[in-house]
Coordinates of C-alpha atoms in Angstrom, one line a residue:
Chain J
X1 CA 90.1 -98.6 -50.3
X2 CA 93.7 -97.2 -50.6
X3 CA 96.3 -99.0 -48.8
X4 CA 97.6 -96.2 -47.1
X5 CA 97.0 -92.7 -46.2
X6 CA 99.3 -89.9 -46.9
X7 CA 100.0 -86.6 -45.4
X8 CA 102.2 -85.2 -48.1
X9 CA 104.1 -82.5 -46.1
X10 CA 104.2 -83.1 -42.2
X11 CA 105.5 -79.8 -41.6
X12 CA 101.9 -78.4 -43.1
X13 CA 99.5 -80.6 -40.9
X14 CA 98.1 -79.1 -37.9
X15 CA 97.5 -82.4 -36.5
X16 CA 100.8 -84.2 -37.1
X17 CA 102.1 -83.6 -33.4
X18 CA 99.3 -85.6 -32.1
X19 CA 99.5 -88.4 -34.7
X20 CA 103.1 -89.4 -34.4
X21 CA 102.5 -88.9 -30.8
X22 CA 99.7 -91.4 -30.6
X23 CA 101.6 -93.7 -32.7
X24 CA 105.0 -93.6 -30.9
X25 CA 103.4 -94.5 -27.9
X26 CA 101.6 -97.9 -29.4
X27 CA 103.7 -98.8 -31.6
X28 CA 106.9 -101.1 -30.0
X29 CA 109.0 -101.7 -33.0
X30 CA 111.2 -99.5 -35.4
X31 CA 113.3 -99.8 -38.3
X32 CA 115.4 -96.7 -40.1
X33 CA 117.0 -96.3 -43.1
X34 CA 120.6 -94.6 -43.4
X35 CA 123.0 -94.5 -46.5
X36 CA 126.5 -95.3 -46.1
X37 CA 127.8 -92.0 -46.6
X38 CA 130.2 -90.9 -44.6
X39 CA 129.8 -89.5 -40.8
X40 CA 129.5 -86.3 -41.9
X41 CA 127.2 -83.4 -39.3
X42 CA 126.5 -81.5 -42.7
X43 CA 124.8 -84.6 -44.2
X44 CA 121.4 -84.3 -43.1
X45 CA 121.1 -87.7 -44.5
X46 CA 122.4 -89.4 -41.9
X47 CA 121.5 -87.3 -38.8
X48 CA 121.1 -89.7 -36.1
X49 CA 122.8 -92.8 -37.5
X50 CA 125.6 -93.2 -35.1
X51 CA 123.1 -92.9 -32.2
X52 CA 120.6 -95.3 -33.9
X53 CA 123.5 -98.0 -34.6
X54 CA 124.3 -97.8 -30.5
X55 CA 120.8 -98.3 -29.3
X56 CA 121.0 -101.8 -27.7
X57 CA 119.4 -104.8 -29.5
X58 CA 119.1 -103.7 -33.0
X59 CA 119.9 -105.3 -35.5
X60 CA 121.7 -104.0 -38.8
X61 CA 121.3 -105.1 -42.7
X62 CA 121.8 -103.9 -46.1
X63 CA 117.8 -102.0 -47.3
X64 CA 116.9 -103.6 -50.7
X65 CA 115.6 -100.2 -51.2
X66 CA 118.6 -98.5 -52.5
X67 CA 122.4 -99.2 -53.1
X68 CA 124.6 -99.1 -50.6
X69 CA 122.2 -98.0 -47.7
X70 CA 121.5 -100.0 -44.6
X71 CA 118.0 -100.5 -42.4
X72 CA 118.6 -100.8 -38.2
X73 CA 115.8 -102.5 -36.8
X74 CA 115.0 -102.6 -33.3
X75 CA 112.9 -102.5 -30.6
X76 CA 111.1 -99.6 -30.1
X77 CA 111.3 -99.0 -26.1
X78 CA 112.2 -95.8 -24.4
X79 CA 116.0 -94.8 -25.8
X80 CA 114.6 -95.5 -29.2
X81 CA 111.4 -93.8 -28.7
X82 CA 113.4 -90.4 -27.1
X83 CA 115.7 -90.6 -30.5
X84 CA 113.1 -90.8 -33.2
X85 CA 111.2 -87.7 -30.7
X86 CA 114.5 -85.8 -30.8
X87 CA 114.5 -85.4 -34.2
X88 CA 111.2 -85.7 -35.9
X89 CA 110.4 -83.1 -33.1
X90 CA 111.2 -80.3 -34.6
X91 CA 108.6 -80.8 -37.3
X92 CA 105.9 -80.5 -35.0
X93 CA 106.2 -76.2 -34.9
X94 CA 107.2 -75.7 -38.3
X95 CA 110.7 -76.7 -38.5
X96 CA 111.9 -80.1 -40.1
X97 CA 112.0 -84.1 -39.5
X98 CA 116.2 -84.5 -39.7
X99 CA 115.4 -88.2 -39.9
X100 CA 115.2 -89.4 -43.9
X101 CA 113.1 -92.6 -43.6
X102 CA 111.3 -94.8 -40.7
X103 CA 108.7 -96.8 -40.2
X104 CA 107.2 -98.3 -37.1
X105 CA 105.3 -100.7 -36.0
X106 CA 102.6 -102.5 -33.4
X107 CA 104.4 -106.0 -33.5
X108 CA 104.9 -106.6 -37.2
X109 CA 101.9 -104.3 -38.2
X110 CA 103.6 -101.1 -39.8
X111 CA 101.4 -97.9 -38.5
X112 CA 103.5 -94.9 -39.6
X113 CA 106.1 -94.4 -42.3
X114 CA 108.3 -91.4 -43.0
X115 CA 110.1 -91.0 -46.5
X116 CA 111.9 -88.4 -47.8
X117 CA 111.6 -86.1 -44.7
X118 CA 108.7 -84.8 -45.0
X119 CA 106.2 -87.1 -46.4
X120 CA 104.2 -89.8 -43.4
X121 CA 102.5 -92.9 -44.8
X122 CA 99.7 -94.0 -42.3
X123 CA 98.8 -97.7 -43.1
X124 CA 95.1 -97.8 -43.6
X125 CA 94.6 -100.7 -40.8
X126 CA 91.9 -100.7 -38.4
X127 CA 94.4 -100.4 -35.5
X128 CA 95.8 -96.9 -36.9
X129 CA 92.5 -96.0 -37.7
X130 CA 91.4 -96.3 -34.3
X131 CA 94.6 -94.5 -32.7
X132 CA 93.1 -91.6 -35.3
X133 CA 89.4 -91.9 -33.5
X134 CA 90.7 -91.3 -30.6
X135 CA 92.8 -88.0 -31.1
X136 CA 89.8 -86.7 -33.3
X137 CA 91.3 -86.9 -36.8
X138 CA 89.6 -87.6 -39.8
X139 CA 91.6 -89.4 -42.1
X140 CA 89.6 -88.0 -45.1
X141 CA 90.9 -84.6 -44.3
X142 CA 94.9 -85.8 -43.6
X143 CA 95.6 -85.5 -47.8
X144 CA 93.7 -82.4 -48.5
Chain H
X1 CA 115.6 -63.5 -53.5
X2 CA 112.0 -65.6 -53.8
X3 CA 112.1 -65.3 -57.0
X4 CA 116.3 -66.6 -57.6
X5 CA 115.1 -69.7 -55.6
X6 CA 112.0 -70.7 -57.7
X7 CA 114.5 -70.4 -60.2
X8 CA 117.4 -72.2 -58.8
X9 CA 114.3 -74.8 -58.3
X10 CA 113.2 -74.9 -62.0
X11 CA 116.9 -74.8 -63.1
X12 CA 117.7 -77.9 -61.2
X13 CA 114.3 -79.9 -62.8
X14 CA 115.3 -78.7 -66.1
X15 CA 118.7 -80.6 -65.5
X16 CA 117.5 -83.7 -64.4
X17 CA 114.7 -83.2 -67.0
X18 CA 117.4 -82.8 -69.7
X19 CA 119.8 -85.6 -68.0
X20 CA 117.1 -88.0 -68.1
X21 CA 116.1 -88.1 -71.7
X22 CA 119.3 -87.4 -73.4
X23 CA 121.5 -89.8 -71.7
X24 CA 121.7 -93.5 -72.7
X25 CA 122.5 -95.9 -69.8
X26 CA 126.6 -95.8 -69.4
X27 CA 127.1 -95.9 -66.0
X28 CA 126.4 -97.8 -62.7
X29 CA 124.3 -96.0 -59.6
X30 CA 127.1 -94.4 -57.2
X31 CA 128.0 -96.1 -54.3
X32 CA 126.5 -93.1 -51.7
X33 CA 123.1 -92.7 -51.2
X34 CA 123.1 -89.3 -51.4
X35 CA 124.6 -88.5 -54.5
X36 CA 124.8 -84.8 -55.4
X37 CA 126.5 -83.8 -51.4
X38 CA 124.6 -80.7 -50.5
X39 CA 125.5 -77.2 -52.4
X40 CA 125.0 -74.2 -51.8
X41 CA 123.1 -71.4 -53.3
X42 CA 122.6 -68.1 -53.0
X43 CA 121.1 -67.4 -49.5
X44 CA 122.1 -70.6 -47.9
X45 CA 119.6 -72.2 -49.6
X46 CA 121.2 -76.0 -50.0
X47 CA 120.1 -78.6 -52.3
X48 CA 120.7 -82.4 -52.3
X49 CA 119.5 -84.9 -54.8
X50 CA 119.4 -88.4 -53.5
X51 CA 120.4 -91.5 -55.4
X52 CA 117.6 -93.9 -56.8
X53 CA 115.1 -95.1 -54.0
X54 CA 111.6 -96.8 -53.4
X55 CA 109.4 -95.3 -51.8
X56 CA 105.6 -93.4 -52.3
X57 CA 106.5 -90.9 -55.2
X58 CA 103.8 -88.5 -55.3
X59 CA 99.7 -89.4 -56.5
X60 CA 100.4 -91.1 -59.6
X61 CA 102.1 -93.6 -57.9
X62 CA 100.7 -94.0 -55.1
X63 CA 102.2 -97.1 -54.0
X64 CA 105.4 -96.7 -51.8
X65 CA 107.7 -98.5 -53.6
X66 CA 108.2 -97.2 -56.7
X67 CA 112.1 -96.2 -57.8
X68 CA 112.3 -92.2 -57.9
X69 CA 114.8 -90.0 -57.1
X70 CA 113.9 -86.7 -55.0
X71 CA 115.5 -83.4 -55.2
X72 CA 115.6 -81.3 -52.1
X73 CA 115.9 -77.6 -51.9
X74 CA 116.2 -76.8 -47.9
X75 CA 117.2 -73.3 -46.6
X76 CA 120.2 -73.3 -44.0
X77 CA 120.4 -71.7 -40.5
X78 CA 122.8 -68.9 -40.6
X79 CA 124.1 -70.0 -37.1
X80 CA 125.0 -73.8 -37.8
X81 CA 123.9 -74.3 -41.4
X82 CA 121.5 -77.0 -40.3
X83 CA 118.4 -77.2 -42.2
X84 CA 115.8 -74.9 -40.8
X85 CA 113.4 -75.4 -43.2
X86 CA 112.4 -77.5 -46.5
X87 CA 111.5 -75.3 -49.9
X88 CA 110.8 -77.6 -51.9
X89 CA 110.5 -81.7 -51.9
X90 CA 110.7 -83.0 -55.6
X91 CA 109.9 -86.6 -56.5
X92 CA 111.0 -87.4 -59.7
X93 CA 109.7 -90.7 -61.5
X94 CA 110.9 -91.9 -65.1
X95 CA 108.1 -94.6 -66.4
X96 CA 107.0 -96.0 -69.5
X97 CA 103.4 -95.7 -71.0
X98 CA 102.7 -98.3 -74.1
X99 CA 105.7 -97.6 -75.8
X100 CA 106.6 -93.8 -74.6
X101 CA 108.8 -92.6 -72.6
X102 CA 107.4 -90.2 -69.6
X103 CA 108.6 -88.3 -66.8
X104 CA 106.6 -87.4 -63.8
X105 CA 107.4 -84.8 -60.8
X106 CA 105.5 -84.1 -58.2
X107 CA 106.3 -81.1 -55.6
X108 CA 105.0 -82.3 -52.4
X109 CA 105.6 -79.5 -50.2
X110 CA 102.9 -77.4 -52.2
X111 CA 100.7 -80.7 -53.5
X112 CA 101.5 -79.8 -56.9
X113 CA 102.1 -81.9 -60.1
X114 CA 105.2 -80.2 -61.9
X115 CA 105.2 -82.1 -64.8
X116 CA 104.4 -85.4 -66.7
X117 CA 104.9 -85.4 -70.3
X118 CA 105.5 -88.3 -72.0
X119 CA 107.0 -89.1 -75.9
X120 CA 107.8 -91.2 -78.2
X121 CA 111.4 -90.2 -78.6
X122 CA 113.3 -88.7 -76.0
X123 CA 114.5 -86.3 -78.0
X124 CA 110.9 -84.8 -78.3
X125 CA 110.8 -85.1 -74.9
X126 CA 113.6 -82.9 -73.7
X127 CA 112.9 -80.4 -76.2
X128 CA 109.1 -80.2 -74.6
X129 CA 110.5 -80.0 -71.4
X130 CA 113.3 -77.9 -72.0
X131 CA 111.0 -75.2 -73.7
X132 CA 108.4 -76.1 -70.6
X133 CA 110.4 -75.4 -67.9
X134 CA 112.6 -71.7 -69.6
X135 CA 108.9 -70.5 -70.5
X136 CA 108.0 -71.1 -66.7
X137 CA 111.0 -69.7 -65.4
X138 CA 111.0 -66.8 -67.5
X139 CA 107.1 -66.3 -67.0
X140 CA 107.7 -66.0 -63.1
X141 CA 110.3 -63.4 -63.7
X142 CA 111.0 -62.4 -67.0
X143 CA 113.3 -59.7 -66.1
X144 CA 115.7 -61.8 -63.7
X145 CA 119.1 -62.5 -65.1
X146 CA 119.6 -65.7 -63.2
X147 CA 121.3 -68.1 -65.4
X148 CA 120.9 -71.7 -65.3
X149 CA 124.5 -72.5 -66.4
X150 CA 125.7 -72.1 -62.6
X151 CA 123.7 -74.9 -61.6
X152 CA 124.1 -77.0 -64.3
X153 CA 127.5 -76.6 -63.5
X154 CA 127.6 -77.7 -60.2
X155 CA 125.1 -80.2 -60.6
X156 CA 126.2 -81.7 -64.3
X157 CA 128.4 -84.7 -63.5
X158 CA 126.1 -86.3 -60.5
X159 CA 123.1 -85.8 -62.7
X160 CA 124.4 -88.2 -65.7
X161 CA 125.5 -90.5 -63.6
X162 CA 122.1 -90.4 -61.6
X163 CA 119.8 -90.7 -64.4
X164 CA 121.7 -93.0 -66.2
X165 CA 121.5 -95.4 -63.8
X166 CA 118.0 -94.3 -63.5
X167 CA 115.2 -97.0 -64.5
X168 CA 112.0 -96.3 -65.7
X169 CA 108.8 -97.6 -64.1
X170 CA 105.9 -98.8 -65.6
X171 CA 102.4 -98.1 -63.9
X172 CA 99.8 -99.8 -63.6
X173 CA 97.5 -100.5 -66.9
X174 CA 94.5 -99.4 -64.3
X175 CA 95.6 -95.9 -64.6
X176 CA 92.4 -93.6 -65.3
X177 CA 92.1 -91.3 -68.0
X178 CA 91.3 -88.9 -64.7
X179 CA 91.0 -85.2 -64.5
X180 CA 93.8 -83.5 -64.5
X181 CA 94.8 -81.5 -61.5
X182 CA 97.2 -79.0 -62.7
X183 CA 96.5 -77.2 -65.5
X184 CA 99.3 -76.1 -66.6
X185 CA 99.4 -78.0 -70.2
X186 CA 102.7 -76.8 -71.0
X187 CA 104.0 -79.2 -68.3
X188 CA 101.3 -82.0 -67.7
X189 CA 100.7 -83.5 -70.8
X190 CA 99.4 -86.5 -68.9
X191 CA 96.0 -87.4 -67.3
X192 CA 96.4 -86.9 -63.9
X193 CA 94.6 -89.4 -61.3
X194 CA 91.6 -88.3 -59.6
X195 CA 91.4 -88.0 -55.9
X196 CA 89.7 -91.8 -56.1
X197 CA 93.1 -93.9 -56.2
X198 CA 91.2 -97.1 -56.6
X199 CA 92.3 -99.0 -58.9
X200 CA 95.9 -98.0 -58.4
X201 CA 96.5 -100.2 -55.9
X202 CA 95.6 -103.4 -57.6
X203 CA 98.8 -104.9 -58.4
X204 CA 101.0 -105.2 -55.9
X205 CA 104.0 -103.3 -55.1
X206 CA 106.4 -106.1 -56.4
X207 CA 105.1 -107.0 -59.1
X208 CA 104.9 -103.8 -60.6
X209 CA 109.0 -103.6 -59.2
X210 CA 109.3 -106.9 -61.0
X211 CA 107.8 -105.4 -64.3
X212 CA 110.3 -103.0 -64.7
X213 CA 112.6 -103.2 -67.4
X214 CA 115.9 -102.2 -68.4
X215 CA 116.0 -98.7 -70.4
X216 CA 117.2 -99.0 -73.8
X217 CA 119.5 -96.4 -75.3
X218 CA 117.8 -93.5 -75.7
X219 CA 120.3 -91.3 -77.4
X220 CA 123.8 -90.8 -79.2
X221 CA 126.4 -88.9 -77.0
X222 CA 129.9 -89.3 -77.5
X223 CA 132.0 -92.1 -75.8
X224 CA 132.7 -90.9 -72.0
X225 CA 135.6 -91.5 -70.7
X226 CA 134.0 -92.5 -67.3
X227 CA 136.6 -92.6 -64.7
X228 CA 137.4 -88.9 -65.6
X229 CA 134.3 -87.3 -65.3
X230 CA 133.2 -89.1 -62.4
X231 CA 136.0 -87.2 -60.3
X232 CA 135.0 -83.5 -62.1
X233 CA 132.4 -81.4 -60.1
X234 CA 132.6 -77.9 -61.5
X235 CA 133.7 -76.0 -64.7
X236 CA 133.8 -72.7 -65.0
X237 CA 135.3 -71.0 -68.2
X238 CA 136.1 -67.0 -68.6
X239 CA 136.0 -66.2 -72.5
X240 CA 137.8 -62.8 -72.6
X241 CA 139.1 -60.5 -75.5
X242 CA 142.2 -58.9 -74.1
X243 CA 143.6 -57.1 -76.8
X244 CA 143.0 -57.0 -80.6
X245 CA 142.6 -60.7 -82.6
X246 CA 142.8 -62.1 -79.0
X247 CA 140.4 -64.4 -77.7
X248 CA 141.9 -65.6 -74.2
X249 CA 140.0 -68.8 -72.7
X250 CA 140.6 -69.8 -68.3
X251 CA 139.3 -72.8 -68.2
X252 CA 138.2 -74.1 -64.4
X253 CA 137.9 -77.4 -62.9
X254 CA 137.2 -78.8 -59.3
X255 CA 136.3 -81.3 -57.9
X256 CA 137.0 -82.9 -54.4
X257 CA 138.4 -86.9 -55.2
X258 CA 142.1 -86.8 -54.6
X259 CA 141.8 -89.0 -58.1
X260 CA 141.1 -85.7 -59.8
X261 CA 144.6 -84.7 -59.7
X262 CA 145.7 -88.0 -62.0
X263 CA 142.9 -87.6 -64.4
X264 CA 143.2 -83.9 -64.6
X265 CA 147.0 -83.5 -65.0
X266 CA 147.0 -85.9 -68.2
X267 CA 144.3 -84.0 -69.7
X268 CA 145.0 -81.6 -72.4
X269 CA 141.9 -80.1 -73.6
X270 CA 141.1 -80.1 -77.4
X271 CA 138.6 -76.3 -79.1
X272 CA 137.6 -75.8 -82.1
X273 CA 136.3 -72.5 -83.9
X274 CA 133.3 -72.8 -85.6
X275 CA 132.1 -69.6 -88.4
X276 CA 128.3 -68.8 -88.7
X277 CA 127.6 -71.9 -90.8
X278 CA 129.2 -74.6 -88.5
X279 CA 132.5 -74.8 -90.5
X280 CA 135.6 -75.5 -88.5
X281 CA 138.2 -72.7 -88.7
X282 CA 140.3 -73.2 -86.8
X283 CA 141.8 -75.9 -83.6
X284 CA 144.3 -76.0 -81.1
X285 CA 145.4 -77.5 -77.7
X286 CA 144.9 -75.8 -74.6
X287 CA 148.0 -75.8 -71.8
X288 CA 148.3 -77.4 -69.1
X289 CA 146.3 -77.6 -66.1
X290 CA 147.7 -76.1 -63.0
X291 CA 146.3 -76.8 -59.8
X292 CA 145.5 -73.4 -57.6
X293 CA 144.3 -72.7 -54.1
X294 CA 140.3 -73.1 -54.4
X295 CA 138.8 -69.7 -54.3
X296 CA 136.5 -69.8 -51.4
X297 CA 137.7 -73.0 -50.3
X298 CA 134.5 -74.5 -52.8
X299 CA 136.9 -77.6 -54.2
X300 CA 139.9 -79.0 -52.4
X301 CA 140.9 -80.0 -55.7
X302 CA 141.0 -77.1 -58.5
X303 CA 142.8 -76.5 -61.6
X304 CA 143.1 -73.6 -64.1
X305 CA 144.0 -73.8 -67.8
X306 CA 144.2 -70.8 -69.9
X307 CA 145.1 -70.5 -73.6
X308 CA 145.4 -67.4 -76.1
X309 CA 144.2 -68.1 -79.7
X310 CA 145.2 -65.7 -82.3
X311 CA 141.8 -64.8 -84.3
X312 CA 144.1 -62.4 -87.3
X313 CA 143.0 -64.7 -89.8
X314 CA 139.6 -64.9 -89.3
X315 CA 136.7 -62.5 -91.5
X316 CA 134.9 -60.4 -89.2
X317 CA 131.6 -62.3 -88.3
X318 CA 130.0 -64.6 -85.8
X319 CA 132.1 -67.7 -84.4
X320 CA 131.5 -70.6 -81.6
X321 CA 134.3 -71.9 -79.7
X322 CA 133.9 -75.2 -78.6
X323 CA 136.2 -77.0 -75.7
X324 CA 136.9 -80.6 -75.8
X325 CA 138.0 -82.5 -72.7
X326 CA 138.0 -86.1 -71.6
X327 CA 137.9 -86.8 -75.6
X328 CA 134.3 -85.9 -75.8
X329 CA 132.5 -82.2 -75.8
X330 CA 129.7 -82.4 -73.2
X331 CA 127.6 -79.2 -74.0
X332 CA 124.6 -80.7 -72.4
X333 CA 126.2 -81.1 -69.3
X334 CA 129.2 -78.3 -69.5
X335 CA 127.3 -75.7 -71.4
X336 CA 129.9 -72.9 -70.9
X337 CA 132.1 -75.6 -72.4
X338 CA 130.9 -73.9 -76.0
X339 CA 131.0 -70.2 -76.3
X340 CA 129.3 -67.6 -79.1
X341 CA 131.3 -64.9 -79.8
X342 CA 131.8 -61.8 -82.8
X343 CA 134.7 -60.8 -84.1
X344 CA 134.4 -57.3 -85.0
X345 CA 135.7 -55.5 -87.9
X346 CA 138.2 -53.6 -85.7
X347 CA 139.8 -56.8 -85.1
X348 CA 138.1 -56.5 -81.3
X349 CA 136.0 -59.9 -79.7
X350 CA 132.8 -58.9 -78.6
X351 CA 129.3 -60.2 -77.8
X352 CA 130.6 -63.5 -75.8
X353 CA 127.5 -65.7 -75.0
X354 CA 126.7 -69.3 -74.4

């Protein structure tokens, strides 16, 4: 059984509106990944970052994922939710996801990943699994 | 204009292809995430190459941690040159199999495998995937002048640095001798896993982090003279016969660190003339760099250089000029840095190519 399940291009899936949806609206944690470029609007690597580092209550570290990059963690409740919709909102009618890497999370369960824009990581845990019952989505069919 | 991106695409795997295998570990990652700052090409298409980061890296590696670096080829809004939508998404993995040396890149845009060759030297390996990626580029469009030396240009000095810092990862030993899903054998000289990942998943995602181990030296390139090139971002060079037994050389740097200006205005850069049979003919110094006003406003630091080298005693015949800066020639990442060019029996300078 694989650990998780991977829609490969968000922009592509004809169900990705209603999956992030679902999963916004469950999950009540969030942590984001920026690199410490500079403020800079052309970067499309950190679109968002100022806004993210504002929210109230979230705390900021350096990501053992990469050098010089940090991860804000928070808690996902409504101004968090409404940024991460902003931006990943685009994707949903064939645009783009401005935000390069999230994750978040029921409690400390992590339900939906994005990396590298485009790519969403849907842990293969009974809870996600059910959210995808209940919109109608196969998981089989999400990496075809 | 399809076509010009694919290649632009291609061109920009072929350099990190190239970088990869050919460059021993010199350097430290750069500080910024994103390493190569968006450029631009062509029809505001934009491409970014991000430093070295863990995450899920295409079917191969299905685990979402593994070190890869991705290469992303977005196309601009005219109006406010954000991204309107993504071309291409590479994920580019370096990894060891037993004792060879692979590369792996997976497209994930169109679900496609782009290449994973593997080698016992790296040498054999960037010549595979040198040959590998020109024959695909040329087989899309054979009659599409293009030329890859633009972006290997822009893109030269982020690359090394990127790839040199650039550690390989070693999959799991569960990986099965699956189908393989792309069947283009000039590029995937690998088995490819199957659409049944298990098995892949057995270790965990830190202990295979934990089993990777440092690269060794993979090749011989000159000493680098590190702070220099670091600061660099473009050469361009103009190779020009204005007048009998003339061969003029503009030699163009930019770059957009302020530092630039220190390392550039102590730099005087070395050529050599080479006849048929790789004998040197003849050397020289170039002048002295000058900065100029940045044509287009591309670098806010750029400098010219120009020389003219008398060619009068030189036989008629086929020469190579090769330009030396930052005490080391860096064809493979300055190609226009060496230059082909016939000296006719008129005394005229024809047939320049790289």
């Amino acid at each position: 059984m694989k650990d998780v399940i991977v829609i490969h291009d968000i922009t592509s899936e004809s169900e990705w509106k209603n999956i992030f949806e679902v999963c916004i609206n469950h999950c009540n944690k969030f942590d984001i990944i920026f690199t410490e470029d500079k403020l800079d609007e052309d970067n499309r690597f950190i679109t968002g970052k100022k806004e993210f580092k504002n929210l109230r209550n979230v705390t900021i570290k350096p990501w053992d994922g990469m050098d010089n990059s940090i991860i804000i963690s928070g808690s996902l409740d409504s101004e968090a939710r409404k940024l991460i919709y902003k931006y990943t909102s685009p994707s949903f009618e064939g645009g783009v996801n401005d935000l390069w890497h999230y994750n978040i999370y029921k409690d400390d369960i992590l339900f939906l990943g994005i990396q590298d824009f485009s790519v969403c990581l849907l842990e293969n845990h009974a809870g996600v699994l059910e959210l995808l019952k209940d919109i109608g989505v196969d998981p089989q069919t999400l990496e075809d | 204009m399809k076509v010009r991106k694919r290649k632009i695409i291609l061109s920009l795997l072929a350099v990190i292809l190239m970088f990869s295998l050919v460059a021993p570990n010199l350097t430290s990652a750069e500080s910024a995430g994103l390493l190569w700052k968006s450029k631009r090409f062509g029809d505001n298409l934009v491409v970014s190459i991000t430093n070295v980061h863990k995450g899920w890296a295409g079917p191969k590696f299905p685990r979402t941690t593994t070190p890869h670096v991705n290469v992303h080829v977005d196309k601009l809004n005219s109006y406010n040159n954000r991204v309107a939508k993504e071309i291409a998404n590479y994920h580019v993995v370096k990894y060891k199999k037993q004792n060879k040396s692979c590369i792996y890149i997976y497209e994930s845009k169109k679900k496609k495998t782009v290449m994973d060759q593997c080698a016992t030297s790296w040498n054999t390996l960037v010549s595979k995937a040198t040959s590998a990626m020109k024959s695909f580029a040329q087989a899309i469009s054979p009659n599409d002048n293009f030329t890859l030396i633009a972006v290997f240009s822009a893109a030269a000095v982020t690359l090394y640095k990127l790839i040199t810092s650039f550690i390989p990862v070693y999959p799991s030993d569960a990986i099965p001798d699956g189908e393989i899903v792309y069947t283009e054998a000039d590029f995937i000289t690998e088995a490819q896993p199957s659409n049944d990942l298990t098995g892949y998943i057995e270790e965990t995602a830190d202990g295979l982090y934990d089993s990777i181990q440092e690269d060794v030296p993979i090749a011989e390139l000159p000493t680098l003279t590190e702070t220099s090139i670091d600061n660099v971002e473009n050469i361009n060079t103009l190779y020009v016969s204005p007048a009998n037994d003339t061969l003029k050389v503009t030699l163009d740097v930019g770059g957009n660190n302020s530092d630039l200006d220190l390392d550039i205005l102590n730099e005087v850069p070395r050529y050599t003339v080479e006849n048929s049979v790789g004998t040197i003919v003849k050397t020289g110094t170039m002048g002295t760099f000058i900065r100029r006003l940045s044509v287009n406003n591309t670098y806010e630091y750029e400098y010219r250089n120009t020389v003219s080298i008398s060619t009068s005693g030189l036989p008629a015949g086929d020469y190579r000029i090769k330009i030396y800066m930052f005490k080391s020639i860096f064809p493979e990442i300055f190609p226009e840095l060496t230059q082909q060019f016939y000296i006719n029996t008129n005394r005229t300078i024809t047939n320049f190519s790289s």
